Amino acid sequence: MLATRQPLLRRFWYPVLPASSLEEGPQPFTLLGQRLVIWRQDDGQYAALEDRCAHRSAALSKGWVDKGAIVCPYHGWAYDLKGVCLRIPQRPDSGPSKQPVVKSFACSERYGYVWVALDDPLAPIPDWAEEGDPAYRRIDQFYEPWNCASFRLMENSFDNAHIHFVHRNTFGDINDPNPPQPTIERDELSFVARSDVPVFNTEEQKRNLRDDSPVTIRHIAATWYLPFLRRLHIRYPSGLEHIIITAATPVADDACQVVQFCFRNDTEADAPAANIIAFDRRVTAEDKEVLEATDHDVPMDMNSGIEKHMPSDQPGLLMRRMLLELLARHGETEQTRHYHHAA
Ligand code: FES
Ligand code: CO
């Protein structure tokens, strides 16, 4: 599947930028091949427009915000958040354009990030109750580009078999390669996979988890939000909760922006955020190394024979099935260079 060629994928919310980055002015971001300029208005509203001035195509992201409008750096045309041209400095009497002249997109802030949907969203941004709950803290972990398909990272999150190989140097046990099968509960646009996975408790993790046992159990409830968002809820035997939110925001067919933050029900005195990030950093780097060496055109058709499967691939196979079903419901077929789908 080539993500930029599936219009359906435009109908979801994706986190694109840390909201704080807009304090420095308008920022560019490319979402599913669509170049955007994102900015924050004086009244606190967030805006996303096509990053192309209607006059001579200059990048609006190189401009600035003035009186609630984004100003093109080339000749100063100014646009509101709907793409209406409010002012043309060379024609002071012209008044605002009757229609928007630059395309605008839905844009909103949640969890400290700016989210964008290119077309009418099929589902809202998920509500996670930990946000704003004093029993939990939110830790921003990563915001970085990866050279792999968004889908590869999503599938990886639900693939318990990779833990014991990819993460053999951090917490996996290469001598115990066959993971427990999760039980999966599916909804229309999401599923939850539950499993209990025994893992090594490294010296570093003993401190982060405040648990001295050599082996611990991760009680996992992993939620996939179609297409490229997941919530990994890990509960340890001590009662500690580590809830990782990861988005693989699709930039291009072969590139995504990884946005990751976590919630914890402990305190900075229990485990400093820097140590928690350091452990997740090492684990994530192990995934990145492998995933950037995969084919970005993931075949969704499980019977194509292009990729073979094993029993532990079940969550990833369900992801393919759900994506294909949704595409079909919207009259779309999978776009790929591997094979041709009859419409
Ligand atoms: Fe933007 Fe001329 S290109 S004002
Ligand atoms: Co991993």
PDB file of C-alpha atoms and ligand atoms in Angstrom, residues 156 162 167 287, ligand 2:
ATOM      1  CA  ASN A 156       5.640  -3.769  14.917  1.00  0.00           C
ATOM      2  CA  HIS A 162       9.881  -9.238  17.506  1.00  0.00           C
ATOM      3  CA  HIS A 167      15.146  -6.221  21.699  1.00  0.00           C
ATOM      4  CA  ASP A 287      13.023  -0.959  16.202  1.00  0.00           C
TER       5      ASP A 287
HETATM    6 CO    CO B   2       9.899  -2.996  19.386  1.00  0.00          CO
END
